[in-house]
XYZ file of C-alpha atoms in Angstrom:
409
model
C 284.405 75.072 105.577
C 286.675 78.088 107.174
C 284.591 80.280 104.167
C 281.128 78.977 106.068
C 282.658 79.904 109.790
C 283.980 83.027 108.096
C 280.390 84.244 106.789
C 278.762 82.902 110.237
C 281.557 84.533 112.392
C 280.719 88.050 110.361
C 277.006 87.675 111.030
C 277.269 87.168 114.680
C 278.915 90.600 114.806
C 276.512 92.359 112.523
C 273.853 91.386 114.452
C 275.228 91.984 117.538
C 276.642 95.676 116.441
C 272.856 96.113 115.053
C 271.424 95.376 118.571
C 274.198 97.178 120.696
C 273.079 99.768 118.453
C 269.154 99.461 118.959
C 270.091 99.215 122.878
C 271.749 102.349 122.761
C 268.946 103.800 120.867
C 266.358 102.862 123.748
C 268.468 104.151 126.286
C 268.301 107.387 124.744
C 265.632 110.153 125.242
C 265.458 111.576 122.102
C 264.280 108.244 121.095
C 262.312 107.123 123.738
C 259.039 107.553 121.779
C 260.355 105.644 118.642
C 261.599 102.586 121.007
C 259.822 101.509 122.879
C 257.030 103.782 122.914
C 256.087 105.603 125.988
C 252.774 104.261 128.377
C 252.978 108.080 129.179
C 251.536 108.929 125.817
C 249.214 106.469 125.132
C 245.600 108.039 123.869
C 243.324 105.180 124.400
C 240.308 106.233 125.863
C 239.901 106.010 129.854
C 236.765 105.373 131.581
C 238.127 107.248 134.193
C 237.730 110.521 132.271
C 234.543 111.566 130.305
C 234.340 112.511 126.579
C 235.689 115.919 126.493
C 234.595 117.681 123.025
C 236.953 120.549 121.498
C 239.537 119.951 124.519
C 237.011 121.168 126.732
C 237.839 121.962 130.457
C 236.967 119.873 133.414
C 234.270 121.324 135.761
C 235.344 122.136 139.190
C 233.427 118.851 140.600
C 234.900 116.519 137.522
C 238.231 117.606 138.901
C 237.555 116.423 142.229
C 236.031 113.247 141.740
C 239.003 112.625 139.155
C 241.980 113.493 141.649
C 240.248 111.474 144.323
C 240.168 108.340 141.408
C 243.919 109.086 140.766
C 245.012 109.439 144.806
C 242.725 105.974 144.592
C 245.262 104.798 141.793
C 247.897 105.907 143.723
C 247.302 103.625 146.799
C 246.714 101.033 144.691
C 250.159 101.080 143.282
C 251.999 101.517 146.116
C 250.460 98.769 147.942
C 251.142 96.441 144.450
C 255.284 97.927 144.899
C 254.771 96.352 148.416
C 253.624 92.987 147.377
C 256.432 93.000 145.209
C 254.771 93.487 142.185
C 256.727 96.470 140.694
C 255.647 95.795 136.896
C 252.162 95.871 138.372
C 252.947 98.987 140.406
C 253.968 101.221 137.654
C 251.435 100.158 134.916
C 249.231 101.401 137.609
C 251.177 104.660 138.265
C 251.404 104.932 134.473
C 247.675 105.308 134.231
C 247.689 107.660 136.358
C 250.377 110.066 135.336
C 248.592 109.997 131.837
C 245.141 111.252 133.495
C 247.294 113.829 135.861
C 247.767 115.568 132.816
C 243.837 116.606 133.143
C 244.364 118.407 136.031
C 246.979 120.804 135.033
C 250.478 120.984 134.605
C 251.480 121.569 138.094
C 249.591 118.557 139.120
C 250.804 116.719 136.543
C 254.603 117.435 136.912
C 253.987 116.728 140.897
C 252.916 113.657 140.206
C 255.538 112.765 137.781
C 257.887 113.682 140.600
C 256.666 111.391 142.879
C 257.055 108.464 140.897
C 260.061 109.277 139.215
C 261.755 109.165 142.869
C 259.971 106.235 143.027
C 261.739 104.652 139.849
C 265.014 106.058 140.522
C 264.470 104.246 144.025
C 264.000 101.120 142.442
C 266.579 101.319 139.680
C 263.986 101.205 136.964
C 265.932 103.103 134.096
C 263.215 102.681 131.477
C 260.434 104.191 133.546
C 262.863 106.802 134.668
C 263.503 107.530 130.870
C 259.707 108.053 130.369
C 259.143 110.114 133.016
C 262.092 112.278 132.300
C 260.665 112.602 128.439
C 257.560 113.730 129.945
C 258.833 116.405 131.735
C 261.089 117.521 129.315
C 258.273 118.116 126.812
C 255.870 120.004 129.421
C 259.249 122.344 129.863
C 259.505 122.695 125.887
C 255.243 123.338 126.012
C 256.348 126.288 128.865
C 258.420 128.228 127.038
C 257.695 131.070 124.442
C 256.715 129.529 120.890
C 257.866 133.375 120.104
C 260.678 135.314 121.571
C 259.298 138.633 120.238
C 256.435 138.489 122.114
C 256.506 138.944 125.787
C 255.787 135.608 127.591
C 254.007 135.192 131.184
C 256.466 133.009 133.145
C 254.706 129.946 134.905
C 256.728 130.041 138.001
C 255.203 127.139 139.753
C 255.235 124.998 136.755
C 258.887 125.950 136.601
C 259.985 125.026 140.676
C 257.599 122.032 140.017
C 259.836 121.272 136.835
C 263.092 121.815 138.859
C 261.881 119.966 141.852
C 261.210 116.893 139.545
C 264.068 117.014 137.632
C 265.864 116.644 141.162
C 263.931 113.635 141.838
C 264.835 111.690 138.828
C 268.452 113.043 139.309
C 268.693 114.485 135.908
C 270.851 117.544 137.731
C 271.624 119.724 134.690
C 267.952 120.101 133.465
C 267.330 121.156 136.871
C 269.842 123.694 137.168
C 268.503 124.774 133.496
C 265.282 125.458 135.383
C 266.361 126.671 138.132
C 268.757 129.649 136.479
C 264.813 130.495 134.764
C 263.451 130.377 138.300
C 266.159 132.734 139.343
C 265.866 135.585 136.521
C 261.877 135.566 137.285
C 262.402 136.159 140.613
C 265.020 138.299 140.419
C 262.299 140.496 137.777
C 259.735 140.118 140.887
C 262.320 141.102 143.828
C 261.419 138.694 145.849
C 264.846 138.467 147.983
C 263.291 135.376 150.154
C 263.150 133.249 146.790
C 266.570 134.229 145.403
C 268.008 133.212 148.476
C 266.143 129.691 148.380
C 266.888 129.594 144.096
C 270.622 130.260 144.432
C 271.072 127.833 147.451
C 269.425 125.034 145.510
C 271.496 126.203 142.172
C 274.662 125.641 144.409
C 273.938 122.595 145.922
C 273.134 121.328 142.480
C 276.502 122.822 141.196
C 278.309 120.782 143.705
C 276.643 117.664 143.188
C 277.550 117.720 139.421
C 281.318 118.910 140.739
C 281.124 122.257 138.417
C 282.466 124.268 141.487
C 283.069 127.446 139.473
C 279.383 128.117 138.624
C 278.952 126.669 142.644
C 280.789 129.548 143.661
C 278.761 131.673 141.525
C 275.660 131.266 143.312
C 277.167 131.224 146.797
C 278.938 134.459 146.226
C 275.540 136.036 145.022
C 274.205 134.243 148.387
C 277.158 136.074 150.696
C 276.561 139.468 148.676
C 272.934 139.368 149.348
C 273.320 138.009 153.356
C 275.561 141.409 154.039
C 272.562 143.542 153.101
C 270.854 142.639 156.414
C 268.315 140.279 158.103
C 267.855 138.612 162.090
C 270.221 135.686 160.579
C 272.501 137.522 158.862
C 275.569 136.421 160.915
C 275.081 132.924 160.627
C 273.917 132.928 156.869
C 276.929 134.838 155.880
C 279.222 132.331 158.125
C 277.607 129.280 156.141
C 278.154 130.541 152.951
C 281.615 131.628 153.756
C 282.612 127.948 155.075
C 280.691 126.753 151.525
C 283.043 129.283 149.752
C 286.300 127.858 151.716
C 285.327 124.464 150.808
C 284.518 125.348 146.606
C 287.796 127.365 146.509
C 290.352 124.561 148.047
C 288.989 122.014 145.804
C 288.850 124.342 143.007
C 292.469 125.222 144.007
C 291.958 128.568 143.798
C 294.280 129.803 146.439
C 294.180 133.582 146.849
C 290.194 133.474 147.134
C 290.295 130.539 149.634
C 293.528 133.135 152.049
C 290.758 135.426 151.890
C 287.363 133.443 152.715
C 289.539 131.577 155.282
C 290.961 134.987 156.912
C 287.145 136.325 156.992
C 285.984 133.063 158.869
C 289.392 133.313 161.780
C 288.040 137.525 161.943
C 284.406 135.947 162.936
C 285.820 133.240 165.360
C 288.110 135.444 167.139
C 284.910 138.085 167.653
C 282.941 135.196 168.979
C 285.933 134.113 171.146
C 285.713 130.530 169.291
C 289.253 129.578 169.599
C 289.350 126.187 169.352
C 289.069 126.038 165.417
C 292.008 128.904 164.736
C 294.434 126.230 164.350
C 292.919 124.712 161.434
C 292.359 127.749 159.882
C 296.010 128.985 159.901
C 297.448 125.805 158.617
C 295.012 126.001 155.882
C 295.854 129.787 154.800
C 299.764 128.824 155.469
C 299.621 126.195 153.305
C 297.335 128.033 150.453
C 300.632 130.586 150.920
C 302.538 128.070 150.082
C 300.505 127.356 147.038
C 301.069 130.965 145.673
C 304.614 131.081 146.700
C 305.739 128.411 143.633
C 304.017 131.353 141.345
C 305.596 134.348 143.903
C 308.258 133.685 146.096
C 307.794 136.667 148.486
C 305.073 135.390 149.600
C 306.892 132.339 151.366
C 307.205 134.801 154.180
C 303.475 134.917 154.972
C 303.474 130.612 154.810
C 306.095 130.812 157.556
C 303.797 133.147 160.053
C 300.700 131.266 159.582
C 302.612 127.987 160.512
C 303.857 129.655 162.980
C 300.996 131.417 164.299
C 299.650 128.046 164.123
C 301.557 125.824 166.368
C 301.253 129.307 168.948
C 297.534 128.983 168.931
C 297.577 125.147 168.885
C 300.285 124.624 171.203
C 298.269 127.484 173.613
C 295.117 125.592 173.574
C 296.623 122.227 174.319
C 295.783 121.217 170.830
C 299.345 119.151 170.358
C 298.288 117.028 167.486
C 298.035 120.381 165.459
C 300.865 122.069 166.967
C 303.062 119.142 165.560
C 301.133 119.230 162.520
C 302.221 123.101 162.274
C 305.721 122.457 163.801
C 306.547 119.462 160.933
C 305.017 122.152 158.201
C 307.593 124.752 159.030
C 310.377 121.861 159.065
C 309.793 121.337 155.368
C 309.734 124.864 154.772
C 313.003 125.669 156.695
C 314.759 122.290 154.267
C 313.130 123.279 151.336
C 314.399 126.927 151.681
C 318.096 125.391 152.790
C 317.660 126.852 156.465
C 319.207 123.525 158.208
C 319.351 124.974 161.553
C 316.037 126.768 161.879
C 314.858 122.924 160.547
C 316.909 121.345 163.631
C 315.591 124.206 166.156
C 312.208 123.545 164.727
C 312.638 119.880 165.359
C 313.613 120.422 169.130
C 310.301 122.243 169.551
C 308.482 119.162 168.077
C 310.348 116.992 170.171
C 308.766 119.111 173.104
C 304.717 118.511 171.535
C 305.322 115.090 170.760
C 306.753 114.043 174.388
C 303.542 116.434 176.007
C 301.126 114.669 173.853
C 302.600 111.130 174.834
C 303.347 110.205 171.061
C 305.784 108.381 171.320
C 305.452 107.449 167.609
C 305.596 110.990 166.708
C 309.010 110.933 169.084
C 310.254 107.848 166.992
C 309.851 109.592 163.893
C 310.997 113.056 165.260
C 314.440 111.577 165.904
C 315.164 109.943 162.849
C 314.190 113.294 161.102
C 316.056 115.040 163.584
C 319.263 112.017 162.102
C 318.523 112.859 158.623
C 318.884 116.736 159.543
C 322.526 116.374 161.335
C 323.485 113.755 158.071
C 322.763 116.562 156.120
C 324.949 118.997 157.917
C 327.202 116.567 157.638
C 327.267 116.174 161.623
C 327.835 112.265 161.556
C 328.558 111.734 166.009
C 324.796 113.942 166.326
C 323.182 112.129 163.792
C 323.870 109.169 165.593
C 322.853 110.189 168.755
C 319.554 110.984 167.558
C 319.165 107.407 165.570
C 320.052 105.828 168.433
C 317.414 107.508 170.287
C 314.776 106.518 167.784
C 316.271 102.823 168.275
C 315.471 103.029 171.545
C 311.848 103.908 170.706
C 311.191 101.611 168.225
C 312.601 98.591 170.497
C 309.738 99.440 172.483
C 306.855 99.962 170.095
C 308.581 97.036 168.710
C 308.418 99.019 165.052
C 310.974 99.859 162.404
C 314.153 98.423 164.983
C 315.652 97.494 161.535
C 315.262 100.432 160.267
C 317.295 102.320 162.847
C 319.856 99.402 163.374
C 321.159 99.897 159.469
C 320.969 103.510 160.121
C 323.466 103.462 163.009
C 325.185 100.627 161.002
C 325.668 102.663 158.038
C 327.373 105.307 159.877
């Protein structure tokens, strides 16, 4: 008996290991067109199209009356999706996308684009998988058969390819196309289509989180909008804020001091004040960043911090004044400097009681406390817990907190 459950236990898993396996298999590209086959490729005749003899091209009026059949087709299928009758809808749309083919490439790969946004819209993986297998063999059809002889590049085929492979979100073939794209236009110096390439190669970067090539293309991007142009102001302020934001999560500090310096040099021209603040906390605490690596360069964390709670406190700004103020607190402890940290603390005392925090009071004193415990200065410690206590009695917050405090000196 336990040999029988053995032998049936052993066959469950085989067979389910052999359909996991099969699964996997369909889910795959490079096997979409041994399992399950493709509708894409499907060479039954169509009425739609006539008899073509030795792959003979459509006339000029047979293409007509064939795209107007397939925009027909297209209707068709969209108003089945809107019934609610999606297998319906894309045996429809399948159809069509294997007679698009007649028309061209271009047309073709268009159309593919449409409904694979369609598909992705819809969650339909296996339709997305044929579509994408489409595609990816019109790309292989594109490109030189031999590399020693000089190939015309389709450049339309290849945005269409790009654009599509956007569509059904399959970001890394796109960016493959799009780095083609780039080199052909680059060859044709056509500086309005570089611009458009490289923005859509960094956008693509960052959407697939490779941030180094990201900054590659928006540093081509800045090079190029410093050689002129009406907009060449703001372009080159976009792709420096682009820059700031590729470098800090990239934590790369040095080049994100000197984007962020070269975005404060275009807001203080412009008079634009108001966003100074951030900035200088930003470079301060990239300083900071370098400092572990360098510690001279602690020096230029403390200006910026304190260049930012001058410009924040100046503008009224008292949330990032504090912000600033706290910053250099933790610098001044973590550098041993009690007293600078206590003189610091009295100026943070002053923002938080002009802003009307008086939960930014609360915890000013008890940092102010932990300062004077620290010095060993047990009677002004106190004072300043009790202070707190008196705070957080009437925000009704953290009163035990304070009361073991004062307790436990």
């Amino acid at each position: 008996m336990l040999r029988r459950l053995s032998l049936f236990i052993t066959t469950v898993i085989i067979w389910q290991l052999t359909n996991s396996v099969t699964l996997a298999r369909s889910n795959d590209p490079q096997q979409a067109d041994s399992f399950p086959p493709s509708p894409l490729e499907i060479t039954t005749p169509d009425p739609l199209v006539p008899t073509l003899r030795d792959k003979q091209q459509l006339t000029v009026a047979e293409q007509q009356k064939l795209e107007a059949a397939l925009d027909e087709l297209n209707q068709q299928a969209t108003a089945k999706l809107q019934a609610g009758d999606n297998l319906g809808a894309f045996e429809i749309w399948n159809r069509e996308l294997r007679l698009r083919r007649y028309l061209g490439a271009v047309a073709e790969v268009q159309a593919l684009s449409r409904v694979g946004e369609i598909a992705w819209n819809q969650n339909d993986r296996q339709e997305l998988q044929y579509i994408t297998q489409r595609l990816q063999a019109i790309q292989k059809q594109a490109q030189p058969q031999n590399k020693n002889v000089q190939h015309s590049v389709d450049l339309p085929l290849l945005q269409a390819l790009g654009e599509a492979y956007q569509k059904v979100r399959s970001l890394k073939s796109a960016i493959t196309v799009y780095n083609e794209v780039l080199a052909t236009v680059r060859e044709k110096q056509d500086l309005v289509a570089q611009v458009n390439t490289l923005t859509t190669i960094g956008e693509l970067n960052l959407n697939w989180f490779d941030y180094p090539q990201a900054a590659t293309a928006y540093e081509e991007l800045l090079r190029l909008a410093t050689s002129g142009g009406e907009n060449q102001n703001q372009q080159e302020f976009t792709y420096l804020q682009k820059l700031a934001y590729i470098y800090q999560q990239s934590k790369q500090a040095q080049k994100s001091i000197d984007v962020l310096n070269k975005i404060k040099a275009i807001y203080s021209q412009n008079n634009n004040f108001t966003q100074l603040p951030t900035l200088q906390l930003a470079i301060a605490a990239n300083y900071e960043i370098l400092a572990r690596e360098n510690p001279a360069l602690i020096e230029a964390a403390f200006k910026n911090y304190q260049e930012a709670y001058i410009t924040a406190w100046q503008l009224q700004q008292y949330p990032s004044a504090a912000e600033a103020v706290q910053k250099l607190i933790s610098l001044y402890r973590s550098q041993g400097q009690l007293d600078e940290a206590l003189q610091a603390s009295e100026i943070l005392l002053e923002i938080q009681t002009r802003a009307v925090n008086f939960y930014g009071l609360m915890e000013a004193y008890d940092q102010i406390g932990k300062l004077y415990l620290e010095r060993k200065d047990s009677s002004a410690a106190l004072a300043a817990f009790q202070k707190g206590l008196e705070l957080a009695r009437q925000l009704k917050h953290q009163e035990a907190y304070f009361t073991q405090q004062i307790n436990s000196i």
